[in-house]
C-alpha positions as a LaTeX table, in Angstrom:
\begin{tabular}{lrrr}
\hline
Residue & $x$ (\AA) & $y$ (\AA) & $z$ (\AA) \\
\hline
Met1 & $-160.19$ & $-0.06$ & 123.70 \\
Gln2 & $-158.98$ & $-2.71$ & 126.48 \\
Lys3 & $-161.64$ & $-5.52$ & 127.84 \\
Lys4 & $-162.39$ & $-4.71$ & 132.01 \\
Gly5 & $-159.84$ & $-5.91$ & 133.97 \\
Ser6 & $-157.13$ & $-6.54$ & 131.30 \\
Gly7 & $-154.14$ & $-4.60$ & 132.11 \\
Val8 & $-152.44$ & $-5.95$ & 135.01 \\
Ile9 & $-153.96$ & $-4.31$ & 137.42 \\
Gly10 & $-157.28$ & $-6.51$ & 136.22 \\
Ile11 & $-154.79$ & $-9.33$ & 136.44 \\
Ala12 & $-153.17$ & $-8.30$ & 140.38 \\
Met13 & $-157.37$ & $-7.99$ & 140.78 \\
Arg14 & $-157.34$ & $-12.08$ & 139.62 \\
Val15 & $-154.47$ & $-13.31$ & 140.94 \\
Ser16 & $-155.66$ & $-11.79$ & 144.97 \\
Gly17 & $-158.45$ & $-13.25$ & 144.95 \\
Lys18 & $-158.03$ & $-16.39$ & 143.59 \\
Leu19 & $-155.05$ & $-16.10$ & 146.70 \\
Phe20 & $-157.26$ & $-14.86$ & 149.34 \\
Ala21 & $-161.01$ & $-15.13$ & 148.39 \\
Gln22 & $-163.60$ & $-17.23$ & 147.77 \\
Ser23 & $-166.45$ & $-18.12$ & 145.58 \\
Pro24 & $-169.54$ & $-17.13$ & 145.50 \\
Glu25 & $-171.16$ & $-20.17$ & 146.12 \\
Met26 & $-168.61$ & $-21.25$ & 148.58 \\
Gly27 & $-168.88$ & $-18.06$ & 150.72 \\
Ala28 & $-172.21$ & $-18.95$ & 151.15 \\
Leu29 & $-171.59$ & $-22.25$ & 152.79 \\
Pro30 & $-171.52$ & $-21.36$ & 156.58 \\
Gln31 & $-174.86$ & $-19.33$ & 156.23 \\
Leu32 & $-176.87$ & $-22.52$ & 154.88 \\
Phe33 & $-174.63$ & $-24.79$ & 157.30 \\
Ala34 & $-175.56$ & $-22.89$ & 159.83 \\
Ala35 & $-179.78$ & $-22.36$ & 158.06 \\
Thr36 & $-179.98$ & $-25.94$ & 157.35 \\
Glu37 & $-178.43$ & $-28.70$ & 160.86 \\
Pro38 & $-181.12$ & $-29.05$ & 162.57 \\
Asp39 & $-178.37$ & $-30.02$ & 165.12 \\
Leu40 & $-177.06$ & $-26.68$ & 165.63 \\
Ala41 & $-177.01$ & $-24.81$ & 169.08 \\
Gly42 & $-178.50$ & $-21.82$ & 169.21 \\
Gly43 & $-175.54$ & $-19.25$ & 169.49 \\
Ser44 & $-173.06$ & $-21.24$ & 167.33 \\
Tyr45 & $-171.24$ & $-19.43$ & 164.54 \\
Val46 & $-170.03$ & $-21.33$ & 161.67 \\
Gly47 & $-167.33$ & $-19.73$ & 159.79 \\
Pro48 & $-164.89$ & $-21.35$ & 157.11 \\
Asp49 & $-162.40$ & $-23.62$ & 157.74 \\
Gly50 & $-159.24$ & $-22.57$ & 155.68 \\
Arg51 & $-156.04$ & $-20.22$ & 156.78 \\
Gly52 & $-157.66$ & $-17.12$ & 158.63 \\
Gly53 & $-161.00$ & $-18.70$ & 158.64 \\
Arg54 & $-161.11$ & $-16.55$ & 154.92 \\
Ser55 & $-162.40$ & $-19.69$ & 152.98 \\
Gly56 & $-163.09$ & $-23.46$ & 152.58 \\
His57 & $-165.66$ & $-25.32$ & 154.51 \\
Pro58 & $-168.54$ & $-24.68$ & 157.17 \\
Thr59 & $-166.98$ & $-25.97$ & 160.46 \\
Leu60 & $-167.72$ & $-24.20$ & 163.94 \\
Val61 & $-165.70$ & $-21.15$ & 164.67 \\
Gln62 & $-165.01$ & $-19.49$ & 167.73 \\
Leu63 & $-166.47$ & $-16.06$ & 168.23 \\
Ser64 & $-164.18$ & $-12.92$ & 168.83 \\
Ala65 & $-164.12$ & $-11.29$ & 170.80 \\
Ala66 & $-165.60$ & $-8.04$ & 169.99 \\
Ala67 & $-168.84$ & $-10.44$ & 168.97 \\
Arg68 & $-168.86$ & $-11.89$ & 172.54 \\
Asp69 & $-169.20$ & $-8.42$ & 174.18 \\
Pro70 & $-172.40$ & $-7.24$ & 175.43 \\
Glu71 & $-171.21$ & $-2.68$ & 175.36 \\
Leu72 & $-170.34$ & $-3.25$ & 172.19 \\
Gly73 & $-173.05$ & $-4.86$ & 170.59 \\
Arg74 & $-175.63$ & $-2.33$ & 172.44 \\
Arg75 & $-173.59$ & 0.27 & 170.94 \\
Leu76 & $-174.25$ & $-1.17$ & 167.16 \\
Trp77 & $-177.99$ & $-2.45$ & 167.65 \\
Glu78 & $-178.39$ & 1.79 & 168.65 \\
Arg79 & $-176.42$ & 2.86 & 166.02 \\
Ser80 & $-178.13$ & $-0.06$ & 163.22 \\
Gln81 & $-181.57$ & 1.88 & 164.28 \\
Gln82 & $-179.93$ & 5.63 & 163.93 \\
Leu83 & $-179.14$ & 4.59 & 161.25 \\
Thr84 & $-182.43$ & 3.22 & 159.77 \\
Gly85 & $-185.24$ & 4.31 & 161.41 \\
Ile86 & $-187.07$ & 1.64 & 163.47 \\
Arg87 & $-186.57$ & 0.72 & 166.73 \\
Trp88 & $-187.56$ & $-3.12$ & 168.07 \\
His89 & $-188.28$ & $-3.51$ & 171.53 \\
Thr90 & $-185.97$ & $-5.93$ & 172.71 \\
Ala91 & $-187.00$ & $-7.68$ & 175.63 \\
Thr92 & $-184.95$ & $-7.36$ & 178.95 \\
Val93 & $-184.06$ & $-10.57$ & 180.80 \\
\hline
\end{tabular}
């Protein structure tokens, strides 16, 4: 019986994980930084500083166009309420 993760596919998964991903501890750093940095402005986005924003240490990064799209945000909010069955009433400005 083969061990889980052995064989060609297991090796490929481990190699690609090391090339394109990071450890859970490193993945949690941007969230921990954002939650504990007292001088971080509201609406800031903290992500990894590595190539393509996929790995690395916490840094301020630019929001994507999709993240800044109010209509997309409204649709996501509505769909989330539909899927969870929870309705949150927000103040409109």
